[in-house]
Coordinates of C-alpha atoms in Angstrom, one line a residue:
M1 CA 91.3 95.9 98.2
F2 CA 91.0 96.9 94.5
H3 CA 94.0 97.1 92.1
F4 CA 93.7 98.6 88.7
H5 CA 96.6 97.7 86.4
T6 CA 97.4 99.0 83.0
P7 CA 100.6 97.3 81.6
K8 CA 103.5 99.6 80.8
L9 CA 106.3 98.0 78.8
P10 CA 110.0 99.0 79.0
E11 CA 111.9 100.1 75.9
P12 CA 112.4 97.2 73.4
L13 CA 115.7 95.3 74.0
G14 CA 116.6 94.9 70.3
L15 CA 118.0 91.5 71.2
D16 CA 118.5 88.7 68.7
L17 CA 119.1 85.2 70.0
A18 CA 120.4 82.0 68.5
S19 CA 117.7 80.0 70.1
L20 CA 114.8 80.3 72.5
N21 CA 112.2 77.7 73.6
G22 CA 109.8 77.0 76.4
G23 CA 106.4 77.9 77.6
G24 CA 104.2 76.9 80.5
S25 CA 102.2 78.9 83.0
C26 CA 102.8 80.2 86.5
P27 CA 105.6 80.5 85.7
S28 CA 106.1 80.8 82.0
Q29 CA 109.8 80.0 81.4
F30 CA 112.0 80.2 78.3
Y31 CA 115.5 78.8 77.7
G32 CA 117.9 79.8 74.9
Q33 CA 121.3 80.9 73.9
T34 CA 123.0 84.0 72.5
H35 CA 125.0 83.8 69.3
D36 CA 128.2 83.5 71.4
E37 CA 126.7 80.4 73.2
R38 CA 125.8 82.0 76.5
D39 CA 122.7 80.5 78.1
V40 CA 119.5 82.6 78.5
Y41 CA 116.7 82.2 81.0
V42 CA 113.4 84.1 81.0
R43 CA 110.8 83.8 83.7
Y44 CA 107.4 85.4 84.1
R45 CA 105.3 84.9 87.3
G46 CA 103.3 87.1 89.7
G47 CA 103.2 89.9 87.0
S48 CA 107.0 90.1 87.1
L49 CA 109.3 89.2 84.1
S50 CA 113.0 88.7 84.3
I51 CA 115.7 88.0 81.7
Q52 CA 119.1 86.6 82.6
I53 CA 122.0 85.9 80.4
A54 CA 125.1 84.0 81.6
D55 CA 128.3 85.9 81.8
K56 CA 130.2 83.3 79.7
P57 CA 129.5 80.0 77.9
G58 CA 128.8 77.2 80.3
A59 CA 127.9 79.5 83.2
N60 CA 124.4 79.3 84.9
P61 CA 122.3 82.3 83.7
M62 CA 120.5 82.3 87.0
D63 CA 123.7 83.4 88.7
A64 CA 123.8 86.5 86.5
E65 CA 122.2 89.9 87.2
P66 CA 119.0 90.3 85.1
I67 CA 119.4 92.4 82.0
L68 CA 115.7 93.3 82.6
K69 CA 113.4 92.9 85.5
A70 CA 110.0 94.5 85.0
D71 CA 106.6 94.3 86.7
I72 CA 104.2 94.2 83.7
G73 CA 101.2 92.2 84.8
T74 CA 98.8 91.8 87.6
I75 CA 100.1 90.3 90.8
Y76 CA 98.6 86.9 90.1
D77 CA 99.4 86.7 86.4
G78 CA 102.0 84.2 85.2
S79 CA 101.2 83.3 81.6
I80 CA 102.9 84.7 78.5
S81 CA 103.6 82.9 75.2
L82 CA 107.0 82.8 73.5
R83 CA 105.7 85.0 70.6
Q84 CA 104.1 87.5 73.1
F85 CA 107.4 87.7 75.0
C86 CA 109.3 88.4 71.8
V87 CA 106.9 90.9 70.4
N88 CA 106.5 92.9 73.6
F89 CA 110.2 93.0 74.6
G90 CA 111.9 93.4 71.2
V91 CA 113.4 90.0 71.0
T92 CA 114.0 87.9 67.8
V93 CA 115.3 84.4 67.2
Q94 CA 117.6 84.1 64.2
G95 CA 116.3 87.4 63.0
V96 CA 112.6 86.7 63.1
V97 CA 109.8 86.7 65.7
P98 CA 108.6 83.2 66.4
A99 CA 105.1 82.1 65.2
E100 CA 102.4 81.7 67.8
T101 CA 102.1 78.1 68.9
S102 CA 100.3 78.4 72.2
P103 CA 96.6 77.5 72.0
D104 CA 95.9 79.7 75.0
A105 CA 97.7 82.9 73.9
D106 CA 94.5 84.8 73.4
R107 CA 93.7 84.3 77.0
N108 CA 96.9 85.9 78.2
T109 CA 97.3 89.5 79.4
D110 CA 97.3 92.2 76.7
F111 CA 100.6 94.0 77.5
S112 CA 100.0 96.8 74.9
G113 CA 98.5 99.2 77.5
N114 CA 95.2 99.3 75.6
T115 CA 93.5 97.1 78.2
T116 CA 93.2 97.8 82.0
Y117 CA 92.8 95.0 84.4
L118 CA 91.1 94.9 87.8
E119 CA 91.7 92.2 90.4
A120 CA 90.4 92.2 93.9
Y121 CA 91.1 89.4 96.4
L122 CA 89.0 89.9 99.5
D123 CA 90.4 87.8 102.3
R124 CA 88.5 85.9 105.0
I125 CA 85.0 86.4 103.8
T126 CA 82.1 84.6 105.5
L127 CA 79.1 83.3 103.6
E128 CA 76.8 86.0 105.0
T129 CA 79.2 88.7 103.9
S130 CA 79.8 87.1 100.5
R131 CA 76.1 87.5 99.8
T132 CA 76.3 91.2 100.8
I133 CA 79.3 91.7 98.5
L134 CA 77.5 90.0 95.6
K135 CA 74.4 92.2 96.1
T136 CA 76.6 95.3 96.4
C137 CA 78.2 94.4 93.0
M138 CA 74.7 93.9 91.5
Q139 CA 73.6 97.3 92.9
A140 CA 76.6 99.0 91.3
F141 CA 75.5 97.7 87.9
P142 CA 71.7 97.8 88.1
N143 CA 71.2 97.0 84.4
A144 CA 73.5 94.0 84.4
I145 CA 72.5 90.4 84.3
L146 CA 74.0 87.7 86.6
V147 CA 74.8 84.4 85.0
R148 CA 76.3 81.1 85.9
P149 CA 78.1 78.6 83.6
V150 CA 76.6 75.2 82.9
L151 CA 79.3 72.7 82.0
D152 CA 79.2 69.4 80.1
K153 CA 80.8 66.2 81.3
N154 CA 84.1 67.3 79.9
F155 CA 83.9 70.6 82.0
K156 CA 83.4 72.7 78.9
L157 CA 80.9 75.4 78.7
R158 CA 77.5 74.3 77.5
E159 CA 75.5 77.5 78.2
F160 CA 74.9 80.3 80.6
V161 CA 71.7 80.7 82.7
E162 CA 70.6 83.7 84.6
V163 CA 70.7 83.5 88.4
T164 CA 70.0 85.6 91.5
A165 CA 72.2 86.5 94.5
D166 CA 71.4 83.1 96.2
V167 CA 73.4 81.3 93.6
T168 CA 75.0 78.0 94.7
D169 CA 77.8 77.8 92.2
D170 CA 81.3 78.8 93.1
G171 CA 81.6 81.4 90.3
V172 CA 79.3 83.7 88.4
W173 CA 79.6 86.6 85.9
L174 CA 78.0 90.0 86.1
I175 CA 77.5 91.2 82.5
D176 CA 76.8 94.9 82.1
G177 CA 75.7 95.8 78.6
A178 CA 73.8 92.5 78.0
T179 CA 70.0 92.1 78.3
C180 CA 69.9 88.3 78.0
T181 CA 72.3 85.4 77.8
G182 CA 72.0 85.5 74.0
D183 CA 74.0 88.7 74.0
I184 CA 77.1 87.0 75.6
R185 CA 79.8 85.7 73.3
T186 CA 81.1 82.4 74.6
S187 CA 83.7 79.8 74.1
P188 CA 83.7 76.2 75.4
T189 CA 87.0 76.7 77.2
Q190 CA 87.2 80.4 77.8
Y191 CA 83.5 80.8 78.8
V192 CA 83.0 84.6 78.3
L193 CA 84.7 86.3 75.4
P194 CA 85.4 90.1 75.6
T195 CA 82.7 92.0 73.7
E196 CA 82.6 95.7 72.8
G197 CA 80.0 97.5 74.9
Q198 CA 80.0 95.0 77.7
L199 CA 81.8 95.0 81.1
Q200 CA 82.2 91.4 82.2
V201 CA 82.9 91.0 85.9
R202 CA 83.9 87.6 87.2
L203 CA 82.9 86.9 90.8
Q204 CA 84.1 83.9 92.7
C205 CA 83.5 82.5 96.2
D206 CA 83.6 78.8 96.9
L207 CA 81.4 79.1 100.0
W208 CA 78.4 79.4 97.7
K209 CA 78.9 75.8 96.7
W210 CA 80.8 74.4 99.8
P211 CA 79.6 76.5 102.8
R212 CA 81.5 74.6 105.5
P213 CA 84.9 75.2 107.0
K214 CA 87.7 73.7 104.9
Y215 CA 91.0 74.3 106.6
S216 CA 92.8 71.8 108.9
S217 CA 92.7 72.3 112.6
R218 CA 96.0 70.6 113.3
G219 CA 97.9 73.7 114.2
C220 CA 95.1 74.8 116.5
E221 CA 95.1 71.4 118.2
L222 CA 98.9 71.6 118.8
A223 CA 98.5 75.1 120.2
S224 CA 95.7 74.0 122.5
Q225 CA 97.8 71.1 123.8
D226 CA 100.9 73.3 124.4
L227 CA 98.9 76.0 126.2
R228 CA 96.5 73.7 128.0
R229 CA 93.5 75.6 127.0
K230 CA 90.9 75.2 124.2
L231 CA 91.5 77.7 121.4
I232 CA 88.7 78.4 118.8
V233 CA 89.9 79.6 115.4
A234 CA 87.8 80.8 112.5
G235 CA 87.6 78.9 109.3
L236 CA 88.9 75.6 110.7
Q237 CA 87.3 72.1 110.6
G238 CA 86.7 70.3 113.9
M239 CA 85.7 73.3 116.0
P240 CA 82.8 72.8 118.4
K241 CA 79.5 73.1 116.4
N242 CA 78.3 76.3 118.3
D243 CA 81.7 77.9 117.6
E244 CA 82.2 77.0 114.0
V245 CA 82.4 79.7 111.4
A246 CA 83.6 79.3 107.7
F247 CA 85.3 81.8 105.5
S248 CA 87.0 81.9 102.1
N249 CA 88.4 84.3 99.6
F250 CA 86.2 86.4 97.4
R251 CA 87.6 87.3 94.0
I252 CA 86.5 90.1 91.7
A253 CA 88.2 90.3 88.2
T254 CA 87.5 92.2 85.1
Q255 CA 89.1 94.0 82.2
F256 CA 88.1 97.0 80.1
P257 CA 89.6 99.3 77.4
T258 CA 91.9 101.7 79.0
S259 CA 90.1 104.6 77.2
D260 CA 86.8 103.6 78.8
T261 CA 86.6 106.2 81.6
S262 CA 83.0 105.2 82.4
A263 CA 83.9 101.6 83.3
R264 CA 86.7 102.8 85.5
A265 CA 84.4 105.3 87.2
Q266 CA 81.8 102.6 87.9
L267 CA 84.4 100.2 89.3
T268 CA 85.8 103.0 91.4
N269 CA 82.3 103.6 92.9
L270 CA 82.0 99.9 93.6
R271 CA 85.3 100.0 95.4
G272 CA 83.9 102.7 97.7
A273 CA 80.8 100.7 98.4
L274 CA 82.8 97.6 99.3
K275 CA 84.8 99.6 101.8
N276 CA 81.6 100.1 103.7
V277 CA 81.0 96.3 103.7
L278 CA 84.6 95.6 104.8
P279 CA 85.7 98.6 107.0
E280 CA 89.2 98.9 108.1
T281 CA 89.5 97.4 111.6
G282 CA 92.2 97.5 114.2
L283 CA 93.7 94.0 114.9
K284 CA 96.2 92.9 117.5
Q285 CA 98.7 90.0 117.6
V286 CA 98.9 88.5 121.0
R287 CA 101.5 86.1 122.5
L288 CA 99.1 83.5 123.8
D289 CA 101.3 82.2 126.7
T290 CA 101.6 85.6 128.3
N291 CA 98.7 87.6 126.7
Q292 CA 101.2 90.2 125.7
V293 CA 100.2 92.3 122.6
V294 CA 103.2 92.1 120.3
A295 CA 101.8 94.0 117.3
T296 CA 98.8 96.1 116.1
F297 CA 97.7 96.8 112.6
I298 CA 94.7 97.8 110.5
R299 CA 93.1 95.7 107.8
P300 CA 89.7 95.5 106.1
L301 CA 87.7 92.9 108.0
D302 CA 84.5 91.0 107.6
Q303 CA 82.4 92.4 110.4
V304 CA 80.7 89.0 110.9
L305 CA 84.1 87.7 111.9
R306 CA 84.6 90.6 114.2
Q307 CA 81.4 89.9 116.0
W308 CA 82.2 86.2 116.1
C309 CA 85.5 86.9 117.8
K310 CA 83.8 89.1 120.4
S311 CA 81.0 86.7 121.2
G312 CA 83.0 83.9 122.8
S313 CA 86.1 83.2 124.8
D314 CA 89.4 82.3 123.2
R315 CA 88.2 83.0 119.7
W316 CA 90.9 84.0 117.2
L317 CA 91.1 84.9 113.5
E318 CA 94.3 82.9 113.3
V319 CA 96.8 81.1 115.6
T320 CA 100.4 80.6 114.3
R321 CA 104.0 80.6 115.4
E322 CA 107.0 81.8 113.5
S323 CA 109.2 78.8 114.3
R324 CA 108.9 75.3 115.6
D325 CA 110.0 76.4 119.1
G326 CA 108.6 79.9 119.0
P327 CA 105.6 81.1 121.0
W328 CA 102.1 80.7 119.8
L329 CA 100.6 83.9 118.4
G330 CA 97.0 84.8 118.0
V331 CA 95.3 87.5 115.9
C332 CA 91.9 89.1 116.9
P333 CA 90.2 92.5 116.7
E334 CA 91.4 95.0 119.2

């Protein structure tokens, strides 16, 4: 549910290359050559960085075993600039570290270990429970202010305004250590800038702005046709009005100095409070043509969805099949 991550870098490579270029995000990719003309490929996505060097000139570096493969970022991180890569991994190009050319480099992860990151992606959250989660976060930081961004016509930040838990934007910030919006350092493109003495928690749930189901019901329709019975699946468009329920993901993200034990303790307490909102619940996967239970497992579950499944017939959290000709499988609470 919650994942604290403090980057830990491997030993510097001490590698000098003849050339290295590239960039991008999700993934960041760099292409170059060694001084003996072997191609180099560097890729960073999902917090994982790999470096591959071709065995000989003209060979594909992607066919070679990585000289380094390291999990250094959070699981959804995929941005690193060329200079950041070289600095953090002990790589030079023609004997020097390249200059910084990426305009977004200061938004990328700090790999030094001086900053700890927290990311939580809470899955299948209903609107009712999203409000409870938001209020739980506010209770964990009773002196914080809750603000939403106001954007201009170019989608750049114009200002922040204070809001309450009934916000109708899809994203807000909980700022602990600020008494008013004037205490928040901002940027038109980055919105909130890290500030000493503040813990800035980003909270996102698109149901606040779009509270209707958003996922296609095509798979459910095919399953209903094949099984000759009406299946009702959470989160899908096109379900009968009385059976409709919407859910989305809820994201919590923040960063703080690794040495700040108070921030870590507060966030750890928040994690405990959210476990009460989303208790671990037994789920079962059922083969829908025979009603055979094929698997059981335990996951944190929105209790609104649990009650929804129990309150009607043929209600499922999801209906899928593993192959085109395979049996339809449904997941619901035990």
